[in-house]
Amino acid sequence: MQRSTQILTPDSAGVDVAADILRRGGLVAFGTETVYGLGADARQGDAVAAIYAAKGRPSFNPLIVHIASLEAAQELARLPDSAQQLAETFWPGPLTLVATLREGHGLSSLVTAGLQTVGLRVPANPAARALLTAFGGPVAAPSANPSGRISPTTAAHVRAGLDGQIDAILDGGPCTVGVESTIVGFDDETPVLLRAGGITAEAIEDVLQRPLANDGGGSITAPGQLASHYAPRGRVRLNARAPEPGEVMLGFGDVAGDMTLSATGDLCEAAARLFDALHQLDASGHAIAVAPIPQHGLGIAINDRLTRAAAPRPAQD
Ligand code: TXA
Ligand code: MG
């Protein structure tokens, strides 16, 4: 979708316009201390799908959810004690904590890519903080660059890559850190480094008074690994026009099915529904047949995820 991209200054008028755009399901790039993020309301599936469309991202990875405070993070997920300690030390700042979602979290399943955990971060950049406070809800934001291009650290970088694809850029000045946040997950209570970033492992270990486990190759930072973290229990058959005995059918467009990703063939709607639909059909205990999804636009990311869901589960899983 072609959009006209406004550049907003980070004063209260600019921040209010940006927050309004997010409420209406639009896309706002905003400066953080690490890199510029491409933000959408994390509760609106269509808005989150539009992030992928704007970036031209060919696969769905879980996205980091940005909030204004530790309290807001605790409403979404259960932070183990060590996470709490890290949040108190490093938030606001370039640290993302991956924790288990609470019941009723309200996030789109496209944000979590169907996982039961979520990456949470309270950024330090004043424009980002003002936006999150004015908006008052969770903002999903990957880096604000077209897929495969360099992460943006100025509003001009964002404009060069995404002009006409997004609704606004909230100019937070040049990013002071310039690399993405450090991501720490928790295997029960054991902290695990999932992505190196703006805060060193040593600084984290100093606070925790224990070594950080390294994510021994099981990282979902590599998109190819994500399949092993959530795959339906039943077999998945792609490009199906009709169900075979014992299958439930996920439709698209003129292939109706037991449930449809989008009756009108809208790829944005289909992306927004994908993970919920897989969860629901999987709960039926049957194998899942999936209608053909066109291989263009968001269809590429949808097909990527479906292909992973249909692949045999790796033996080491
Ligand atoms: O600095 C940053 O973190 C930037 C700025 C904009 O805040 N954001 C950023 O977001 O890099 P994003 O969405 O591109 O980072 C996504 C990565 C995933 O590829 C994965 O490595 C990790 O965050 N992640 C997110 N949710 C996760 C989860 N539930 N479990 C494990 N890793 C997760
Ligand atoms: Mg990125």
Tab-separated table of C-alpha atoms and ligand atoms in Angstrom:
chain	number	residue	atom	x	y	z
A	1	MET	CA	0.000	0.000	0.000
A	2	GLN	CA	1.343	3.428	-0.938
A	3	ARG	CA	1.332	5.832	2.035
A	4	SER	CA	2.492	9.396	2.392
A	5	THR	CA	5.247	9.510	4.970
A	6	GLN	CA	5.228	12.460	7.378
A	7	ILE	CA	8.361	13.472	9.265
A	8	LEU	CA	7.433	14.404	12.843
A	9	THR	CA	9.515	16.352	15.337
A	10	PRO	CA	9.630	14.867	18.831
A	11	ASP	CA	7.729	17.721	20.526
A	12	SER	CA	4.335	17.092	22.101
A	13	ALA	CA	2.427	17.885	18.884
A	14	GLY	CA	4.551	15.478	16.839
A	15	VAL	CA	4.354	12.769	19.478
A	16	ASP	CA	0.555	13.084	19.664
A	17	VAL	CA	0.224	12.713	15.904
A	18	ALA	CA	2.470	9.641	16.016
A	19	ALA	CA	0.460	8.078	18.867
A	20	ASP	CA	-2.781	8.686	16.949
A	21	ILE	CA	-1.392	6.982	13.869
A	22	LEU	CA	-0.515	3.943	15.988
A	23	ARG	CA	-4.042	3.878	17.465
A	24	ARG	CA	-5.518	3.860	13.977
A	25	GLY	CA	-3.385	0.859	13.059
A	26	GLY	CA	-0.761	2.811	11.106
A	27	LEU	CA	3.012	2.476	10.938
A	28	VAL	CA	5.367	4.887	12.709
A	29	ALA	CA	9.139	4.634	12.561
A	30	PHE	CA	10.700	6.103	15.684
A	31	GLY	CA	14.199	6.726	16.955
A	32	THR	CA	15.496	4.602	19.795
A	33	GLU	CA	19.002	4.596	21.278
A	34	THR	CA	19.869	1.405	19.337
A	35	VAL	CA	18.378	1.709	15.845
A	36	TYR	CA	15.178	3.194	14.428
A	37	GLY	CA	12.229	0.887	14.992
A	38	LEU	CA	9.252	0.427	12.681
A	39	GLY	CA	6.369	0.485	15.120
A	40	ALA	CA	2.771	-0.709	15.095
A	41	ASP	CA	0.206	-1.394	17.818
A	42	ALA	CA	1.216	-4.892	18.957
A	43	ARG	CA	-2.451	-5.766	19.647
A	44	GLN	CA	-3.652	-5.093	16.096
A	45	GLY	CA	-2.805	-8.033	13.853
A	46	ASP	CA	-3.370	-6.112	10.630
A	47	ALA	CA	-1.059	-3.339	11.777
A	48	VAL	CA	1.645	-5.860	12.659
A	49	ALA	CA	1.200	-7.577	9.293
A	50	ALA	CA	1.717	-4.186	7.655
A	51	ILE	CA	5.187	-3.993	9.272
A	52	TYR	CA	6.176	-7.119	7.360
A	53	ALA	CA	4.636	-5.789	4.171
A	54	ALA	CA	6.500	-2.465	4.453
A	55	LYS	CA	9.815	-4.180	5.149
A	56	GLY	CA	9.263	-6.773	2.443
A	57	ARG	CA	10.374	-9.303	5.048
A	58	PRO	CA	10.207	-12.813	3.623
A	59	SER	CA	9.670	-14.643	6.939
A	60	PHE	CA	7.937	-14.109	10.282
A	61	ASN	CA	10.215	-13.807	13.282
A	62	PRO	CA	8.903	-12.833	16.674
A	63	LEU	CA	9.104	-9.053	17.098
A	64	ILE	CA	10.280	-7.096	20.116
A	65	VAL	CA	7.502	-5.327	22.010
A	66	HIS	CA	8.353	-1.859	23.302
A	67	ILE	CA	6.661	-0.490	26.409
A	68	ALA	CA	7.075	2.616	28.557
A	69	SER	CA	7.854	0.987	31.896
A	70	LEU	CA	8.710	-2.147	33.849
A	71	GLU	CA	5.136	-2.152	35.176
A	72	ALA	CA	3.783	-2.257	31.627
A	73	ALA	CA	6.122	-5.185	30.894
A	74	GLN	CA	4.857	-7.057	33.940
A	75	GLU	CA	1.298	-6.751	32.705
A	76	LEU	CA	2.260	-8.674	29.564
A	77	ALA	CA	4.671	-11.301	30.875
A	78	ARG	CA	5.973	-12.978	34.027
A	79	LEU	CA	9.536	-11.825	34.631
A	80	PRO	CA	11.653	-14.227	36.677
A	81	ASP	CA	13.674	-12.662	39.535
A	82	SER	CA	16.838	-12.396	37.466
A	83	ALA	CA	14.902	-10.654	34.672
A	84	GLN	CA	13.458	-8.246	37.176
A	85	GLN	CA	16.942	-7.477	38.427
A	86	LEU	CA	18.214	-6.815	34.904
A	87	ALA	CA	15.215	-4.642	34.076
A	88	GLU	CA	15.744	-2.547	37.197
A	89	THR	CA	19.396	-2.045	36.269
A	90	PHE	CA	19.262	-1.564	32.492
A	91	TRP	CA	15.803	-0.205	31.668
A	92	PRO	CA	15.259	2.153	30.068
A	93	GLY	CA	18.034	0.990	27.746
A	94	PRO	CA	19.270	-1.412	25.056
A	95	LEU	CA	18.225	-4.671	26.728
A	96	THR	CA	15.422	-6.989	25.600
A	97	LEU	CA	14.111	-9.632	27.997
A	98	VAL	CA	12.248	-12.677	26.698
A	99	ALA	CA	9.669	-13.920	29.194
A	100	THR	CA	6.551	-16.064	29.337
A	101	LEU	CA	3.322	-14.343	28.376
A	102	ARG	CA	0.549	-13.843	30.888
A	103	GLU	CA	-2.973	-14.995	30.233
A	104	GLY	CA	-4.973	-12.246	28.520
A	105	HIS	CA	-1.881	-10.395	27.260
A	106	GLY	CA	-3.796	-9.198	24.198
A	107	LEU	CA	-0.830	-9.237	21.801
A	108	SER	CA	-1.335	-10.308	18.200
A	109	SER	CA	0.034	-13.821	17.657
A	110	LEU	CA	1.932	-12.432	14.686
A	111	VAL	CA	4.081	-10.455	17.160
A	112	THR	CA	5.092	-13.602	19.024
A	113	ALA	CA	5.114	-15.788	15.892
A	114	GLY	CA	2.912	-18.175	17.833
A	115	LEU	CA	5.348	-18.583	20.751
A	116	GLN	CA	4.306	-18.488	24.414
A	117	THR	CA	7.041	-15.970	25.145
A	118	VAL	CA	7.607	-12.351	24.179
A	119	GLY	CA	10.634	-10.081	23.870
A	120	LEU	CA	10.143	-6.873	25.883
A	121	ARG	CA	12.145	-3.679	25.948
A	122	VAL	CA	11.845	-0.233	27.510
A	123	PRO	CA	13.904	2.069	25.264
A	124	ALA	CA	15.794	5.077	26.608
A	125	ASN	CA	15.605	7.550	23.718
A	126	PRO	CA	13.419	10.504	24.850
A	127	ALA	CA	11.321	10.537	21.639
A	128	ALA	CA	10.666	6.804	21.949
A	129	ARG	CA	9.715	7.189	25.604
A	130	ALA	CA	7.405	10.092	24.846
A	131	LEU	CA	5.711	8.093	22.082
A	132	LEU	CA	5.231	4.986	24.238
A	133	THR	CA	3.863	7.071	27.097
A	134	ALA	CA	1.452	9.006	24.864
A	135	PHE	CA	0.312	5.848	23.102
A	136	GLY	CA	-0.039	3.942	26.357
A	137	GLY	CA	0.139	0.455	24.825
A	138	PRO	CA	2.620	-2.115	23.512
A	139	VAL	CA	4.424	-1.265	20.253
A	140	ALA	CA	5.937	-4.024	18.131
A	141	ALA	CA	9.001	-2.748	16.307
A	142	PRO	CA	11.744	-4.410	14.311
A	143	SER	CA	14.419	-2.222	12.768
A	144	ALA	CA	12.983	0.297	10.303
A	145	ASN	CA	14.791	-0.876	7.170
A	146	PRO	CA	13.716	-2.831	4.126
A	147	SER	CA	14.477	-6.509	4.688
A	148	GLY	CA	18.103	-7.369	4.041
A	149	ARG	CA	19.313	-3.758	4.164
A	150	ILE	CA	21.384	-2.002	6.817
A	151	SER	CA	19.668	-0.996	10.053
A	152	PRO	CA	18.822	2.736	10.151
A	153	THR	CA	20.334	5.037	12.756
A	154	THR	CA	18.909	8.365	11.534
A	155	ALA	CA	15.493	9.533	10.333
A	156	ALA	CA	17.098	10.137	6.918
A	157	HIS	CA	18.151	6.463	6.703
A	158	VAL	CA	14.561	5.433	7.399
A	159	ARG	CA	13.231	7.802	4.794
A	160	ALA	CA	15.725	6.556	2.208
A	161	GLY	CA	14.535	2.984	2.733
A	162	LEU	CA	10.833	3.238	3.515
A	163	ASP	CA	9.482	6.540	2.151
A	164	GLY	CA	5.973	5.923	0.855
A	165	GLN	CA	5.669	2.605	2.731
A	166	ILE	CA	4.971	3.970	6.226
A	167	ASP	CA	2.810	6.725	7.717
A	168	ALA	CA	5.339	8.686	9.730
A	169	ILE	CA	8.872	8.951	11.049
A	170	LEU	CA	9.278	10.386	14.551
A	171	ASP	CA	12.707	11.984	14.384
A	172	GLY	CA	14.513	11.055	17.588
A	173	GLY	CA	17.895	12.274	16.350
A	174	PRO	CA	20.833	9.996	15.573
A	175	CYS	CA	20.898	6.735	17.552
A	176	THR	CA	23.498	6.897	20.306
A	177	VAL	CA	24.135	3.139	20.614
A	178	GLY	CA	23.781	2.186	16.954
A	179	VAL	CA	23.496	-1.589	17.358
A	180	GLU	CA	20.389	-3.545	18.305
A	181	SER	CA	19.562	-4.394	21.897
A	182	THR	CA	21.088	-7.324	23.732
A	183	ILE	CA	18.495	-10.088	24.090
A	184	VAL	CA	18.389	-12.273	27.197
A	185	GLY	CA	15.977	-15.168	27.589
A	186	PHE	CA	15.342	-17.384	30.600
A	187	ASP	CA	15.385	-21.130	30.631
A	188	ASP	CA	13.319	-21.390	33.814
A	189	GLU	CA	15.413	-19.062	35.953
A	190	THR	CA	18.671	-19.487	34.030
A	191	PRO	CA	19.524	-16.396	31.950
A	192	VAL	CA	20.596	-17.147	28.381
A	193	LEU	CA	22.180	-14.713	25.914
A	194	LEU	CA	20.071	-14.869	22.740
A	195	ARG	CA	21.596	-11.931	20.846
A	196	ALA	CA	24.671	-9.831	21.572
A	197	GLY	CA	23.900	-6.115	21.426
A	198	GLY	CA	24.112	-2.719	23.056
A	199	ILE	CA	24.797	-4.003	26.585
A	200	THR	CA	27.777	-6.314	27.034
A	201	ALA	CA	27.449	-9.819	28.428
A	202	GLU	CA	30.010	-8.812	31.081
A	203	ALA	CA	27.807	-5.957	32.314
A	204	ILE	CA	24.893	-8.358	32.607
A	205	GLU	CA	26.993	-10.992	34.375
A	206	ASP	CA	28.206	-8.334	36.840
A	207	VAL	CA	24.630	-7.628	37.851
A	208	LEU	CA	23.558	-11.267	38.005
A	209	GLN	CA	26.767	-12.423	39.672
A	210	ARG	CA	26.726	-15.505	37.477
A	211	PRO	CA	27.812	-16.409	33.957
A	212	LEU	CA	25.289	-16.036	31.158
A	213	ALA	CA	24.560	-19.277	29.381
A	214	ASN	CA	25.088	-19.044	25.659
A	215	ASP	CA	22.275	-20.137	23.512
A	216	GLY	CA	23.856	-23.405	22.346
A	217	GLY	CA	22.769	-23.254	18.732
A	218	GLY	CA	19.099	-23.412	19.639
A	219	SER	CA	18.694	-19.716	18.954
A	220	ILE	CA	15.631	-18.565	17.122
A	221	THR	CA	17.573	-15.482	15.994
A	222	ALA	CA	18.383	-17.614	12.966
A	223	PRO	CA	15.048	-17.627	11.158
A	224	GLY	CA	15.519	-21.263	10.105
A	225	GLN	CA	15.439	-22.366	13.724
A	226	LEU	CA	12.069	-20.921	14.522
A	227	ALA	CA	10.218	-23.933	13.108
A	228	SER	CA	11.407	-26.157	15.894
A	229	HIS	CA	9.911	-23.851	18.517
A	230	TYR	CA	6.394	-23.966	17.278
A	231	ALA	CA	5.195	-26.539	14.849
A	232	PRO	CA	1.706	-27.986	14.898
A	233	ARG	CA	1.573	-31.460	16.418
A	234	GLY	CA	-0.308	-32.816	13.443
A	235	ARG	CA	0.949	-33.172	9.877
A	236	VAL	CA	0.605	-30.096	7.667
A	237	ARG	CA	-0.115	-30.472	3.923
A	238	LEU	CA	0.334	-27.427	1.695
A	239	ASN	CA	-1.278	-26.305	-1.573
A	240	ALA	CA	-4.391	-28.338	-0.867
A	241	ARG	CA	-7.646	-27.652	-2.712
A	242	ALA	CA	-9.764	-29.896	-0.475
A	243	PRO	CA	-9.256	-31.844	2.745
A	244	GLU	CA	-8.458	-35.556	2.728
A	245	PRO	CA	-10.069	-37.844	5.308
A	246	GLY	CA	-8.841	-36.987	8.807
A	247	GLU	CA	-7.730	-33.468	7.868
A	248	VAL	CA	-9.070	-30.085	8.856
A	249	MET	CA	-8.742	-27.456	6.164
A	250	LEU	CA	-7.313	-23.955	6.386
A	251	GLY	CA	-8.738	-21.967	3.514
A	252	PHE	CA	-7.731	-18.842	1.614
A	253	GLY	CA	-9.636	-16.910	-1.031
A	254	ASP	CA	-12.033	-19.167	-2.946
A	255	VAL	CA	-10.872	-22.293	-1.068
A	256	ALA	CA	-13.190	-22.053	1.936
A	257	GLY	CA	-12.002	-24.702	4.431
A	258	ASP	CA	-13.084	-25.198	8.055
A	259	MET	CA	-11.516	-21.852	8.787
A	260	THR	CA	-10.060	-19.295	6.403
A	261	LEU	CA	-6.983	-17.076	6.548
A	262	SER	CA	-8.892	-14.572	4.428
A	263	ALA	CA	-12.100	-15.206	2.526
A	264	THR	CA	-11.374	-12.229	0.279
A	265	GLY	CA	-7.807	-13.336	-0.449
A	266	ASP	CA	-6.285	-10.416	1.491
A	267	LEU	CA	-2.675	-11.335	2.355
A	268	CYS	CA	-2.452	-8.786	5.168
A	269	GLU	CA	-5.503	-10.280	6.873
A	270	ALA	CA	-4.094	-13.766	6.256
A	271	ALA	CA	-0.782	-12.895	7.912
A	272	ALA	CA	-2.564	-11.427	10.910
A	273	ARG	CA	-4.583	-14.638	11.368
A	274	LEU	CA	-1.928	-17.205	10.521
A	275	PHE	CA	-0.631	-18.268	13.933
A	276	ASP	CA	-4.016	-18.162	15.659
A	277	ALA	CA	-5.489	-20.291	12.907
A	278	LEU	CA	-2.681	-22.862	13.160
A	279	HIS	CA	-3.099	-23.040	16.944
A	280	GLN	CA	-6.845	-23.462	16.706
A	281	LEU	CA	-6.767	-26.102	13.997
A	282	ASP	CA	-3.946	-27.935	15.763
A	283	ALA	CA	-6.073	-28.080	18.912
A	284	SER	CA	-8.561	-30.192	16.941
A	285	GLY	CA	-5.957	-32.974	16.968
A	286	HIS	CA	-6.239	-33.487	13.200
A	287	ALA	CA	-3.767	-33.071	10.374
A	288	ILE	CA	-4.051	-29.674	8.671
A	289	ALA	CA	-4.494	-29.104	4.939
A	290	VAL	CA	-3.714	-25.568	3.778
A	291	ALA	CA	-5.010	-23.859	0.640
A	292	PRO	CA	-2.485	-22.400	-1.830
A	293	ILE	CA	-1.234	-18.948	-0.832
A	294	PRO	CA	0.049	-16.745	-3.670
A	295	GLN	CA	3.813	-16.317	-3.567
A	296	HIS	CA	4.004	-12.518	-3.622
A	297	GLY	CA	3.963	-9.697	-1.068
A	298	LEU	CA	3.154	-11.034	2.408
A	299	GLY	CA	2.400	-14.389	0.784
A	300	ILE	CA	6.148	-15.043	0.686
A	301	ALA	CA	6.431	-14.767	4.483
A	302	ILE	CA	3.232	-16.766	4.987
A	303	ASN	CA	4.492	-19.543	2.725
A	304	ASP	CA	7.874	-19.501	4.432
A	305	ARG	CA	6.222	-20.076	7.798
A	306	LEU	CA	3.830	-22.699	6.441
A	307	THR	CA	6.707	-24.563	4.787
A	308	ARG	CA	8.470	-24.700	8.164
A	309	ALA	CA	5.281	-25.878	9.821
A	310	ALA	CA	4.963	-28.638	7.209
A	311	ALA	CA	8.626	-29.730	7.427
A	312	PRO	CA	9.428	-32.792	9.513
A	313	ARG	CA	10.438	-31.737	13.020
A	314	PRO	CA	14.209	-31.903	13.523
A	315	ALA	CA	15.391	-34.905	15.522
A	316	GLN	CA	17.229	-32.749	18.085
A	317	ASP	CA	14.099	-30.807	18.924
B	1	TXA	O1	17.381	-2.646	19.395
B	1	TXA	C1	16.421	-3.347	19.113
B	1	TXA	O2	16.125	-4.360	19.765
B	1	TXA	C2	15.556	-2.917	17.924
B	1	TXA	C3	14.960	-1.558	18.265
B	1	TXA	C4	14.007	-1.083	17.202
B	1	TXA	O3	14.323	-1.618	19.516
B	1	TXA	N1	14.538	-3.863	17.669
B	1	TXA	C5	14.780	-5.076	17.123
B	1	TXA	O4	13.621	-5.806	16.981
B	1	TXA	O5	15.877	-5.483	16.802
B	1	TXA	P1	13.444	-7.102	16.155
B	1	TXA	O6	11.967	-7.317	16.183
B	1	TXA	O7	14.101	-7.022	14.828
B	1	TXA	O8	14.116	-8.240	16.982
B	1	TXA	C6	13.563	-9.491	16.825
B	1	TXA	C7	14.436	-10.529	17.432
B	1	TXA	C8	14.060	-11.883	16.873
B	1	TXA	O9	14.712	-12.142	15.653
B	1	TXA	C9	14.522	-12.768	17.980
B	1	TXA	O10	15.903	-12.901	17.882
B	1	TXA	C10	14.242	-11.969	19.232
B	1	TXA	O11	14.129	-10.650	18.826
B	1	TXA	N2	12.973	-12.355	19.867
B	1	TXA	C11	11.802	-11.692	19.876
B	1	TXA	N3	10.873	-12.373	20.534
B	1	TXA	C12	11.459	-13.500	20.964
B	1	TXA	C13	11.024	-14.630	21.686
B	1	TXA	N4	9.771	-14.744	22.106
B	1	TXA	N5	11.909	-15.600	21.932
B	1	TXA	C14	13.191	-15.494	21.509
B	1	TXA	N6	13.668	-14.456	20.818
B	1	TXA	C15	12.819	-13.482	20.540
B	2	MG	MG	16.536	-5.963	12.282
